[in-house]
Amino acid sequence: ARLPRLSVDQYVTGVRENNRTVLAQAITLVESNAPAHMDMAQEVIKQLLPHTGQSIRIGISGVPGAGKSTFIEAFGSMLCEKGHRVAVLAVDPSSTVTRGSILGDKTRMELLSRNPQAFIRPSATGGTLGGVNRKTRETMLICEAAGYDVILVETVGVGQSETTVRSMVDFFLLLMLTGAGDELQGIKKGIMEIADALLINKADGENRTRALIAKGEYNRVLHYLQPATTGWETKAYMCSSLTGEGIEDIWEVIGQFRETTIQTGGFEARRKAQLLDWMHSMAQDYLRATFFGNQQVAKLLPSIEEAVASGEISPTSAVQQLVAIYENAIMKK
Ligand code: GDP
Protein backbone atom coordinates (compact mmCIF):
# COMPACT_ATOMS: atom_id res chain seq x y z
CA ALA A 1 0.00 0.00 0.00
CA ARG A 2 1.19 3.51 -0.73
CA LEU A 3 1.28 5.54 2.43
CA PRO A 4 2.60 8.97 3.38
CA ARG A 5 5.49 9.12 5.82
CA LEU A 6 3.57 9.85 8.99
CA SER A 7 5.00 9.18 12.42
CA VAL A 8 3.16 7.04 14.95
CA ASP A 9 2.40 10.27 16.78
CA GLN A 10 0.91 11.87 13.69
CA TYR A 11 -1.31 8.85 13.10
CA VAL A 12 -2.50 8.82 16.70
CA THR A 13 -3.17 12.56 16.85
CA GLY A 14 -4.83 12.60 13.44
CA VAL A 15 -7.16 9.76 14.36
CA ARG A 16 -8.02 11.31 17.73
CA GLU A 17 -8.87 14.57 16.01
CA ASN A 18 -10.98 12.66 13.50
CA ASN A 19 -8.96 13.98 10.62
CA ARG A 20 -10.62 11.85 7.96
CA THR A 21 -7.59 11.72 5.71
CA VAL A 22 -5.38 10.45 8.52
CA LEU A 23 -8.13 8.11 9.71
CA ALA A 24 -8.31 6.52 6.26
CA GLN A 25 -4.52 6.29 6.13
CA ALA A 26 -4.35 4.70 9.58
CA ILE A 27 -6.79 2.03 8.37
CA THR A 28 -4.69 1.47 5.26
CA LEU A 29 -1.69 1.05 7.56
CA VAL A 30 -3.52 -1.58 9.57
CA GLU A 31 -4.58 -3.35 6.39
CA SER A 32 -1.08 -3.46 4.98
CA ASN A 33 0.73 -6.76 4.99
CA ALA A 34 4.18 -5.15 4.77
CA PRO A 35 6.21 -6.06 7.89
CA ALA A 36 7.33 -2.45 8.50
CA HIS A 37 3.71 -1.28 8.31
CA MET A 38 2.54 -4.06 10.62
CA ASP A 39 4.96 -3.03 13.39
CA MET A 40 3.97 0.60 13.08
CA ALA A 41 0.27 -0.32 12.99
CA GLN A 42 0.62 -2.22 16.24
CA GLU A 43 2.24 0.79 17.90
CA VAL A 44 -0.57 3.05 16.65
CA ILE A 45 -3.22 0.62 17.92
CA LYS A 46 -1.48 0.31 21.27
CA GLN A 47 -1.61 4.06 21.76
CA LEU A 48 -5.22 4.30 20.60
CA LEU A 49 -6.42 1.40 22.73
CA PRO A 50 -7.25 3.51 25.84
CA HIS A 51 -9.68 5.48 23.67
CA THR A 52 -11.59 2.48 22.32
CA GLY A 53 -14.53 0.40 23.45
CA GLN A 54 -17.07 3.20 23.87
CA SER A 55 -19.22 2.35 20.87
CA ILE A 56 -22.03 -0.07 20.27
CA ARG A 57 -20.86 -2.62 17.70
CA ILE A 58 -23.61 -3.92 15.47
CA GLY A 59 -23.29 -6.70 12.91
CA ILE A 60 -25.68 -6.67 9.95
CA SER A 61 -26.17 -9.63 7.67
CA GLY A 62 -28.62 -10.94 5.14
CA VAL A 63 -28.67 -12.54 1.73
CA PRO A 64 -27.82 -10.38 -1.30
CA GLY A 65 -30.90 -8.35 -2.12
CA ALA A 66 -32.24 -8.40 1.43
CA GLY A 67 -31.66 -4.67 1.52
CA LYS A 68 -28.53 -4.34 3.65
CA SER A 69 -27.15 -1.24 1.98
CA THR A 70 -30.57 0.40 1.74
CA PHE A 71 -31.17 -0.35 5.40
CA ILE A 72 -27.75 0.94 6.48
CA GLU A 73 -28.34 4.10 4.49
CA ALA A 74 -31.65 4.72 6.28
CA PHE A 75 -30.52 3.51 9.71
CA GLY A 76 -27.19 5.33 9.57
CA SER A 77 -28.76 8.58 8.42
CA MET A 78 -31.33 8.39 11.21
CA LEU A 79 -28.52 7.87 13.75
CA CYS A 80 -26.55 10.83 12.40
CA GLU A 81 -29.67 12.94 12.75
CA LYS A 82 -29.84 11.90 16.39
CA GLY A 83 -26.29 13.18 16.81
CA HIS A 84 -24.45 9.87 16.63
CA ARG A 85 -21.33 9.28 14.63
CA VAL A 86 -21.53 6.18 12.53
CA ALA A 87 -18.77 4.06 11.00
CA VAL A 88 -19.71 1.42 8.44
CA LEU A 89 -17.26 -1.43 7.85
CA ALA A 90 -17.61 -4.59 5.86
CA VAL A 91 -16.45 -8.17 6.09
CA ASP A 92 -16.51 -9.65 2.66
CA PRO A 93 -14.19 -12.58 2.10
CA SER A 94 -15.35 -12.78 -1.49
CA SER A 95 -14.14 -9.28 -2.26
CA THR A 96 -10.64 -10.56 -2.87
CA VAL A 97 -11.99 -12.36 -5.88
CA THR A 98 -14.81 -10.14 -7.04
CA ARG A 99 -13.08 -6.91 -6.09
CA GLY A 100 -15.58 -5.71 -3.57
CA SER A 101 -18.98 -7.21 -4.04
CA ILE A 102 -20.20 -5.25 -1.05
CA LEU A 103 -19.57 -1.61 -0.35
CA GLY A 104 -17.34 -1.49 -3.36
CA ASP A 105 -19.72 0.25 -5.62
CA LYS A 106 -19.95 3.96 -4.96
CA THR A 107 -23.64 4.30 -5.67
CA ARG A 108 -24.42 2.36 -2.50
CA MET A 109 -25.22 4.48 0.54
CA GLU A 110 -24.87 7.68 -1.40
CA LEU A 111 -26.53 9.85 1.22
CA LEU A 112 -24.70 8.37 4.15
CA SER A 113 -21.32 8.54 2.44
CA ARG A 114 -21.78 12.31 2.08
CA ASN A 115 -22.79 12.75 5.70
CA PRO A 116 -19.95 14.36 7.69
CA GLN A 117 -20.95 12.32 10.75
CA ALA A 118 -20.54 9.03 8.90
CA PHE A 119 -17.49 7.15 7.76
CA ILE A 120 -17.76 4.30 5.28
CA ARG A 121 -14.91 1.94 4.69
CA PRO A 122 -15.06 -0.84 2.11
CA SER A 123 -13.97 -4.34 3.04
CA ALA A 124 -10.30 -4.99 3.55
CA THR A 125 -8.94 -7.10 0.76
CA GLY A 126 -5.96 -9.30 0.48
CA GLY A 127 -6.03 -12.65 2.01
CA THR A 128 -7.86 -15.08 4.13
CA LEU A 129 -10.93 -14.55 6.25
CA GLY A 130 -8.52 -14.59 9.20
CA GLY A 131 -6.67 -11.63 7.72
CA VAL A 132 -9.86 -9.74 6.93
CA ASN A 133 -11.04 -10.54 10.45
CA ARG A 134 -7.96 -8.99 12.09
CA LYS A 135 -8.08 -5.95 9.84
CA THR A 136 -11.76 -5.33 10.55
CA ARG A 137 -11.31 -5.64 14.31
CA GLU A 138 -8.43 -3.21 14.29
CA THR A 139 -10.28 -0.83 11.97
CA MET A 140 -13.16 -0.92 14.43
CA LEU A 141 -10.81 0.15 17.25
CA ILE A 142 -9.39 2.98 15.16
CA CYS A 143 -12.89 4.25 14.36
CA GLU A 144 -13.79 4.15 18.06
CA ALA A 145 -10.68 6.14 18.91
CA ALA A 146 -11.77 8.67 16.28
CA GLY A 147 -15.03 9.12 18.18
CA TYR A 148 -17.48 6.99 16.19
CA ASP A 149 -20.00 5.70 18.70
CA VAL A 150 -21.95 3.35 16.46
CA ILE A 151 -20.01 0.81 14.42
CA LEU A 152 -21.94 -1.12 11.79
CA VAL A 153 -20.22 -4.19 10.39
CA GLU A 154 -21.92 -5.46 7.26
CA THR A 155 -21.47 -8.91 5.84
CA VAL A 156 -22.95 -11.15 3.21
CA GLY A 157 -23.98 -14.63 4.15
CA VAL A 158 -20.98 -16.30 2.62
CA GLY A 159 -19.25 -19.19 4.36
CA GLN A 160 -17.85 -18.26 7.72
CA SER A 161 -18.28 -14.52 7.40
CA GLU A 162 -21.42 -14.40 9.55
CA THR A 163 -19.84 -16.23 12.49
CA THR A 164 -16.78 -14.06 12.07
CA VAL A 165 -18.83 -10.89 12.36
CA ARG A 166 -20.83 -12.34 15.26
CA SER A 167 -17.51 -12.84 17.06
CA MET A 168 -16.65 -9.14 16.87
CA VAL A 169 -19.93 -7.35 17.62
CA ASP A 170 -22.24 -6.76 20.57
CA PHE A 171 -25.47 -7.10 18.63
CA PHE A 172 -26.11 -9.16 15.52
CA LEU A 173 -28.96 -8.15 13.24
CA LEU A 174 -30.19 -10.44 10.51
CA LEU A 175 -32.15 -8.88 7.66
CA MET A 176 -34.85 -11.09 6.23
CA LEU A 177 -36.96 -11.00 3.13
CA THR A 178 -40.70 -11.23 3.15
CA GLY A 179 -42.48 -13.55 0.87
CA ALA A 180 -44.11 -16.88 0.98
CA GLY A 181 -43.25 -19.51 3.52
CA ASP A 182 -40.75 -21.07 1.17
CA GLU A 183 -37.80 -19.05 2.34
CA LEU A 184 -38.64 -20.01 5.88
CA GLN A 185 -37.80 -23.58 4.97
CA GLY A 186 -34.67 -22.52 3.20
CA ILE A 187 -33.33 -20.48 6.04
CA LYS A 188 -30.54 -21.97 8.03
CA LYS A 189 -31.39 -22.49 11.66
CA GLY A 190 -27.75 -21.89 12.54
CA ILE A 191 -27.82 -18.33 11.35
CA MET A 192 -31.00 -17.57 13.27
CA GLU A 193 -29.30 -18.88 16.38
CA ILE A 194 -26.54 -16.28 16.21
CA ALA A 195 -28.92 -13.35 15.69
CA ASP A 196 -30.11 -10.97 18.42
CA ALA A 197 -32.92 -9.76 16.18
CA LEU A 198 -34.44 -10.72 12.86
CA LEU A 199 -35.54 -7.75 10.84
CA ILE A 200 -37.97 -8.32 8.02
CA ASN A 201 -37.15 -5.59 5.58
CA LYS A 202 -39.31 -4.33 2.70
CA ALA A 203 -42.42 -4.39 4.87
CA ASP A 204 -44.14 -1.86 2.64
CA GLY A 205 -46.87 -1.75 0.02
CA GLU A 206 -48.28 -5.11 -0.87
CA ASN A 207 -45.48 -6.76 1.02
CA ARG A 208 -46.63 -5.49 4.39
CA THR A 209 -49.19 -8.20 5.02
CA ARG A 210 -46.76 -10.89 3.99
CA ALA A 211 -44.16 -9.37 6.30
CA LEU A 212 -46.61 -9.56 9.18
CA ILE A 213 -47.27 -13.22 8.50
CA ALA A 214 -43.56 -13.93 8.17
CA LYS A 215 -42.92 -12.14 11.44
CA GLY A 216 -45.34 -14.45 13.22
CA GLU A 217 -43.76 -17.52 11.63
CA TYR A 218 -40.23 -16.46 12.50
CA ASN A 219 -41.24 -15.71 16.07
CA ARG A 220 -42.72 -19.18 16.35
CA VAL A 221 -39.47 -20.77 15.12
CA LEU A 222 -37.35 -18.51 17.34
CA HIS A 223 -39.30 -19.66 20.34
CA TYR A 224 -37.73 -23.10 20.00
CA LEU A 225 -34.19 -21.92 19.38
CA GLN A 226 -31.44 -21.18 21.84
CA PRO A 227 -31.10 -17.37 22.08
CA ALA A 228 -27.81 -15.92 20.89
CA THR A 229 -27.41 -13.88 24.06
CA THR A 230 -28.33 -15.16 27.50
CA GLY A 231 -30.99 -13.04 29.12
CA TRP A 232 -32.16 -11.64 25.80
CA GLU A 233 -35.02 -12.92 23.71
CA THR A 234 -34.35 -12.83 19.97
CA LYS A 235 -37.47 -11.68 18.17
CA ALA A 236 -38.57 -10.76 14.67
CA TYR A 237 -39.33 -7.17 13.74
CA MET A 238 -40.38 -5.42 10.54
CA CYS A 239 -39.18 -2.34 8.78
CA SER A 240 -39.11 -0.60 5.47
CA SER A 241 -35.82 0.93 4.49
CA LEU A 242 -37.66 2.83 1.77
CA THR A 243 -40.38 4.49 3.86
CA GLY A 244 -38.36 4.50 7.08
CA GLU A 245 -41.09 2.73 9.03
CA GLY A 246 -39.67 0.64 11.87
CA ILE A 247 -36.15 2.01 11.48
CA GLU A 248 -36.24 3.97 14.75
CA ASP A 249 -37.85 1.03 16.53
CA ILE A 250 -34.91 -1.24 15.81
CA TRP A 251 -32.56 1.34 17.35
CA GLU A 252 -34.77 1.24 20.43
CA VAL A 253 -34.53 -2.54 20.50
CA ILE A 254 -30.74 -2.27 20.36
CA GLY A 255 -30.87 0.26 23.20
CA GLN A 256 -32.92 -2.15 25.30
CA PHE A 257 -30.48 -4.91 24.48
CA ARG A 258 -27.58 -2.80 25.61
CA GLU A 259 -29.29 -1.81 28.85
CA THR A 260 -30.36 -5.35 29.65
CA THR A 261 -27.00 -6.96 28.94
CA ILE A 262 -25.03 -4.28 30.76
CA GLN A 263 -27.22 -4.94 33.75
CA THR A 264 -26.74 -8.71 33.63
CA GLY A 265 -23.02 -8.34 32.96
CA GLY A 266 -23.42 -10.14 29.65
CA PHE A 267 -22.23 -7.15 27.64
CA GLU A 268 -18.82 -6.99 29.31
CA ALA A 269 -18.53 -10.75 29.50
CA ARG A 270 -19.05 -11.08 25.74
CA ARG A 271 -16.46 -8.43 24.96
CA LYS A 272 -13.93 -10.10 27.22
CA ALA A 273 -14.63 -13.49 25.69
CA GLN A 274 -14.27 -11.97 22.22
CA LEU A 275 -10.85 -10.57 23.10
CA LEU A 276 -9.64 -13.93 24.35
CA ASP A 277 -11.14 -15.69 21.32
CA TRP A 278 -9.37 -13.28 19.08
CA MET A 279 -6.05 -13.82 20.83
CA HIS A 280 -6.40 -17.58 20.56
CA SER A 281 -7.37 -17.55 16.92
CA MET A 282 -4.46 -15.26 16.07
CA ALA A 283 -2.09 -17.53 17.96
CA GLN A 284 -3.48 -20.51 16.06
CA ASP A 285 -3.12 -18.74 12.72
CA TYR A 286 0.43 -17.80 13.59
CA LEU A 287 1.39 -21.30 14.69
CA ARG A 288 -0.24 -22.95 11.69
CA ALA A 289 1.56 -20.59 9.34
CA THR A 290 4.96 -21.04 10.98
CA PHE A 291 4.54 -24.81 11.25
CA PHE A 292 3.47 -25.48 7.68
CA GLY A 293 5.62 -22.65 6.41
CA ASN A 294 8.70 -24.26 7.90
CA GLN A 295 11.00 -25.40 5.10
CA GLN A 296 11.76 -28.81 6.56
CA VAL A 297 8.10 -29.53 7.28
CA ALA A 298 7.07 -28.36 3.80
CA LYS A 299 9.76 -30.52 2.21
CA LEU A 300 8.84 -33.73 4.00
CA LEU A 301 5.07 -33.23 4.13
CA PRO A 302 4.28 -34.78 0.71
CA SER A 303 6.04 -38.08 1.48
CA ILE A 304 4.48 -38.26 4.94
CA GLU A 305 1.06 -37.57 3.45
CA GLU A 306 1.61 -40.39 1.01
CA ALA A 307 2.63 -42.75 3.79
CA VAL A 308 -0.56 -41.88 5.69
CA ALA A 309 -2.76 -42.23 2.61
CA SER A 310 -1.32 -45.66 1.78
CA GLY A 311 -1.79 -46.88 5.33
CA GLU A 312 1.92 -47.24 5.96
CA ILE A 313 1.83 -45.04 9.03
CA SER A 314 -0.99 -43.76 11.21
CA PRO A 315 -2.02 -40.09 11.20
CA THR A 316 -0.90 -39.91 14.83
CA SER A 317 2.61 -41.08 14.14
CA ALA A 318 2.73 -38.81 11.07
CA VAL A 319 1.99 -35.85 13.31
CA GLN A 320 4.65 -36.99 15.78
CA GLN A 321 7.15 -37.13 12.95
CA LEU A 322 6.18 -33.71 11.61
CA VAL A 323 6.39 -32.13 15.06
CA ALA A 324 9.81 -33.73 15.59
CA ILE A 325 10.99 -32.38 12.24
CA TYR A 326 9.65 -28.95 13.11
CA GLU A 327 11.18 -28.86 16.58
CA ASN A 328 14.47 -29.99 15.19
CA ALA A 329 14.41 -27.29 12.53
CA ILE A 330 13.68 -24.45 14.95
CA MET A 331 16.30 -25.68 17.45
CA LYS A 332 18.93 -25.33 14.78
CA LYS A 333 17.97 -21.72 14.08
P1 GDP B 1 -28.25 -5.79 -0.35
O1 GDP B 1 -27.75 -6.63 -1.46
O2 GDP B 1 -28.67 -6.63 0.81
O3 GDP B 1 -27.31 -4.68 0.05
O4 GDP B 1 -29.61 -5.12 -0.87
P2 GDP B 1 -29.89 -3.63 -1.43
O5 GDP B 1 -29.87 -2.65 -0.33
O6 GDP B 1 -29.00 -3.37 -2.58
O7 GDP B 1 -31.40 -3.76 -1.91
C1 GDP B 1 -31.80 -4.65 -2.93
C2 GDP B 1 -33.05 -4.10 -3.59
O8 GDP B 1 -34.12 -4.05 -2.67
C3 GDP B 1 -32.87 -2.69 -4.11
O9 GDP B 1 -33.49 -2.58 -5.35
C4 GDP B 1 -33.57 -1.83 -3.07
O10 GDP B 1 -34.10 -0.65 -3.61
C5 GDP B 1 -34.68 -2.75 -2.61
N1 GDP B 1 -35.06 -2.46 -1.22
C6 GDP B 1 -34.25 -2.37 -0.15
N2 GDP B 1 -34.93 -2.09 0.96
C7 GDP B 1 -36.23 -2.00 0.59
C8 GDP B 1 -37.46 -1.73 1.31
O11 GDP B 1 -37.51 -1.53 2.52
N3 GDP B 1 -38.61 -1.74 0.58
C9 GDP B 1 -38.63 -2.00 -0.76
N4 GDP B 1 -39.79 -1.99 -1.38
N5 GDP B 1 -37.50 -2.23 -1.46
C10 GDP B 1 -36.33 -2.24 -0.80
Short mmCIF file of N, CA, C and O and ligand atoms in Angstrom, two decimals, residues 61-72 101-102 108-109 154 156 175 177 200-205 207 239-244 247, ligand 1:
data_model
loop_
_atom_site.label_atom_id
_atom_site.label_comp_id
_atom_site.label_asym_id
_atom_site.label_seq_id
_atom_site.Cartn_x
_atom_site.Cartn_y
_atom_site.Cartn_z
N SER A 61 -26.33 -8.64 8.73
CA SER A 61 -26.17 -9.63 7.67
C SER A 61 -27.49 -9.88 6.97
O SER A 61 -28.54 -9.41 7.41
N GLY A 62 -27.42 -10.62 5.91
CA GLY A 62 -28.62 -10.94 5.14
C GLY A 62 -28.19 -11.32 3.73
O GLY A 62 -27.14 -10.88 3.27
N VAL A 63 -29.02 -12.09 3.08
CA VAL A 63 -28.67 -12.54 1.73
C VAL A 63 -28.59 -11.33 0.79
O VAL A 63 -29.18 -10.28 1.06
N PRO A 64 -27.85 -11.48 -0.32
CA PRO A 64 -27.82 -10.38 -1.30
C PRO A 64 -29.25 -10.04 -1.74
O PRO A 64 -30.05 -10.94 -1.99
N GLY A 65 -29.55 -8.77 -1.74
CA GLY A 65 -30.90 -8.35 -2.12
C GLY A 65 -31.84 -8.17 -0.95
O GLY A 65 -32.95 -7.66 -1.10
N ALA A 66 -31.39 -8.55 0.25
CA ALA A 66 -32.24 -8.40 1.43
C ALA A 66 -32.44 -6.93 1.78
O ALA A 66 -33.38 -6.56 2.47
N GLY A 67 -31.52 -6.11 1.29
CA GLY A 67 -31.66 -4.67 1.52
C GLY A 67 -30.65 -4.11 2.52
O GLY A 67 -30.89 -3.06 3.12
N LYS A 68 -29.53 -4.78 2.66
CA LYS A 68 -28.53 -4.34 3.65
C LYS A 68 -28.08 -2.90 3.42
O LYS A 68 -28.09 -2.09 4.33
N SER A 69 -27.69 -2.59 2.19
CA SER A 69 -27.15 -1.24 1.98
C SER A 69 -28.26 -0.20 2.07
O SER A 69 -28.04 0.89 2.61
N THR A 70 -29.45 -0.53 1.62
CA THR A 70 -30.57 0.40 1.74
C THR A 70 -30.91 0.63 3.21
O THR A 70 -31.16 1.76 3.64
N PHE A 71 -30.89 -0.46 3.98
CA PHE A 71 -31.17 -0.35 5.40
C PHE A 71 -30.10 0.49 6.10
O PHE A 71 -30.41 1.38 6.89
N ILE A 72 -28.84 0.21 5.81
CA ILE A 72 -27.75 0.94 6.48
C ILE A 72 -27.81 2.43 6.13
O ILE A 72 -27.57 3.28 6.97
N SER A 101 -17.59 -7.02 -3.67
CA SER A 101 -18.98 -7.21 -4.04
C SER A 101 -19.88 -6.44 -3.09
O SER A 101 -21.01 -6.13 -3.44
N ILE A 102 -19.40 -6.15 -1.88
CA ILE A 102 -20.20 -5.25 -1.05
C ILE A 102 -19.42 -3.98 -0.76
O ILE A 102 -18.21 -4.00 -0.63
N ARG A 108 -23.77 2.84 -3.71
CA ARG A 108 -24.42 2.36 -2.50
C ARG A 108 -24.25 3.39 -1.39
O ARG A 108 -23.21 4.00 -1.27
N MET A 109 -25.27 3.59 -0.62
CA MET A 109 -25.22 4.48 0.54
C MET A 109 -24.73 5.88 0.17
O MET A 109 -23.87 6.44 0.83
N GLU A 154 -21.04 -4.78 8.21
CA GLU A 154 -21.92 -5.46 7.26
C GLU A 154 -21.24 -6.72 6.71
O GLU A 154 -20.04 -6.74 6.50
N VAL A 156 -22.04 -10.31 3.98
CA VAL A 156 -22.95 -11.15 3.21
C VAL A 156 -22.90 -12.54 3.81
O VAL A 156 -21.95 -12.91 4.46
N LEU A 175 -31.08 -9.40 8.52
CA LEU A 175 -32.15 -8.88 7.66
C LEU A 175 -32.79 -10.04 6.90
O LEU A 175 -32.11 -10.88 6.35
N LEU A 177 -36.04 -11.39 4.19
CA LEU A 177 -36.96 -11.00 3.13
C LEU A 177 -38.36 -11.46 3.48
O LEU A 177 -38.54 -12.46 4.16
N ILE A 200 -37.37 -8.09 9.33
CA ILE A 200 -37.97 -8.32 8.02
C ILE A 200 -38.07 -6.98 7.32
O ILE A 200 -38.86 -6.12 7.68
N ASN A 201 -37.22 -6.84 6.32
CA ASN A 201 -37.15 -5.59 5.58
C ASN A 201 -38.19 -5.60 4.45
O ASN A 201 -38.80 -6.62 4.17
N LYS A 202 -38.38 -4.49 3.83
CA LYS A 202 -39.31 -4.33 2.70
C LYS A 202 -40.76 -4.56 3.12
O LYS A 202 -41.58 -5.05 2.33
N ALA A 203 -41.05 -4.25 4.40
CA ALA A 203 -42.42 -4.39 4.87
C ALA A 203 -43.19 -3.14 4.44
O ALA A 203 -43.55 -2.29 5.25
N ASP A 204 -43.39 -3.01 3.16
CA ASP A 204 -44.14 -1.86 2.64
C ASP A 204 -45.03 -2.30 1.48
O ASP A 204 -44.87 -3.40 0.94
N GLY A 205 -45.97 -1.45 1.13
CA GLY A 205 -46.87 -1.75 0.02
C GLY A 205 -47.56 -3.09 0.19
O GLY A 205 -48.00 -3.45 1.29
N ASN A 207 -46.30 -5.83 0.24
CA ASN A 207 -45.48 -6.76 1.02
C ASN A 207 -45.79 -6.74 2.51
O ASN A 207 -45.39 -7.63 3.24
N CYS A 239 -39.47 -3.73 9.13
CA CYS A 239 -39.18 -2.34 8.78
C CYS A 239 -39.27 -2.15 7.27
O CYS A 239 -39.34 -3.13 6.51
N SER A 240 -39.28 -0.92 6.87
CA SER A 240 -39.11 -0.60 5.47
C SER A 240 -37.98 0.41 5.34
O SER A 240 -38.07 1.51 5.89
N SER A 241 -36.95 0.02 4.67
CA SER A 241 -35.82 0.93 4.49
C SER A 241 -36.17 2.03 3.49
O SER A 241 -35.49 3.04 3.42
N LEU A 242 -37.25 1.81 2.74
CA LEU A 242 -37.66 2.83 1.77
C LEU A 242 -38.51 3.91 2.43
O LEU A 242 -38.25 5.09 2.25
N THR A 243 -39.51 3.50 3.22
CA THR A 243 -40.38 4.49 3.86
C THR A 243 -39.82 4.95 5.21
O THR A 243 -40.21 5.99 5.72
N GLY A 244 -38.93 4.15 5.78
CA GLY A 244 -38.36 4.50 7.08
C GLY A 244 -39.15 3.93 8.25
O GLY A 244 -38.74 4.05 9.40
N ILE A 247 -37.60 1.82 11.40
CA ILE A 247 -36.15 2.01 11.48
C ILE A 247 -35.76 2.52 12.88
O ILE A 247 -34.78 2.05 13.46
P1 GDP B 1 -28.25 -5.79 -0.35
O1 GDP B 1 -27.75 -6.63 -1.46
O2 GDP B 1 -28.67 -6.63 0.81
O3 GDP B 1 -27.31 -4.68 0.05
O4 GDP B 1 -29.61 -5.12 -0.87
P2 GDP B 1 -29.89 -3.63 -1.43
O5 GDP B 1 -29.87 -2.65 -0.33
O6 GDP B 1 -29.00 -3.37 -2.58
O7 GDP B 1 -31.40 -3.76 -1.91
C1 GDP B 1 -31.80 -4.65 -2.93
C2 GDP B 1 -33.05 -4.10 -3.59
O8 GDP B 1 -34.12 -4.05 -2.67
C3 GDP B 1 -32.87 -2.69 -4.11
O9 GDP B 1 -33.49 -2.58 -5.35
C4 GDP B 1 -33.57 -1.83 -3.07
O10 GDP B 1 -34.10 -0.65 -3.61
C5 GDP B 1 -34.68 -2.75 -2.61
N1 GDP B 1 -35.06 -2.46 -1.22
C6 GDP B 1 -34.25 -2.37 -0.15
N2 GDP B 1 -34.93 -2.09 0.96
C7 GDP B 1 -36.23 -2.00 0.59
C8 GDP B 1 -37.46 -1.73 1.31
O11 GDP B 1 -37.51 -1.53 2.52
N3 GDP B 1 -38.61 -1.74 0.58
C9 GDP B 1 -38.63 -2.00 -0.76
N4 GDP B 1 -39.79 -1.99 -1.38
N5 GDP B 1 -37.50 -2.23 -1.46
C10 GDP B 1 -36.33 -2.24 -0.80
#
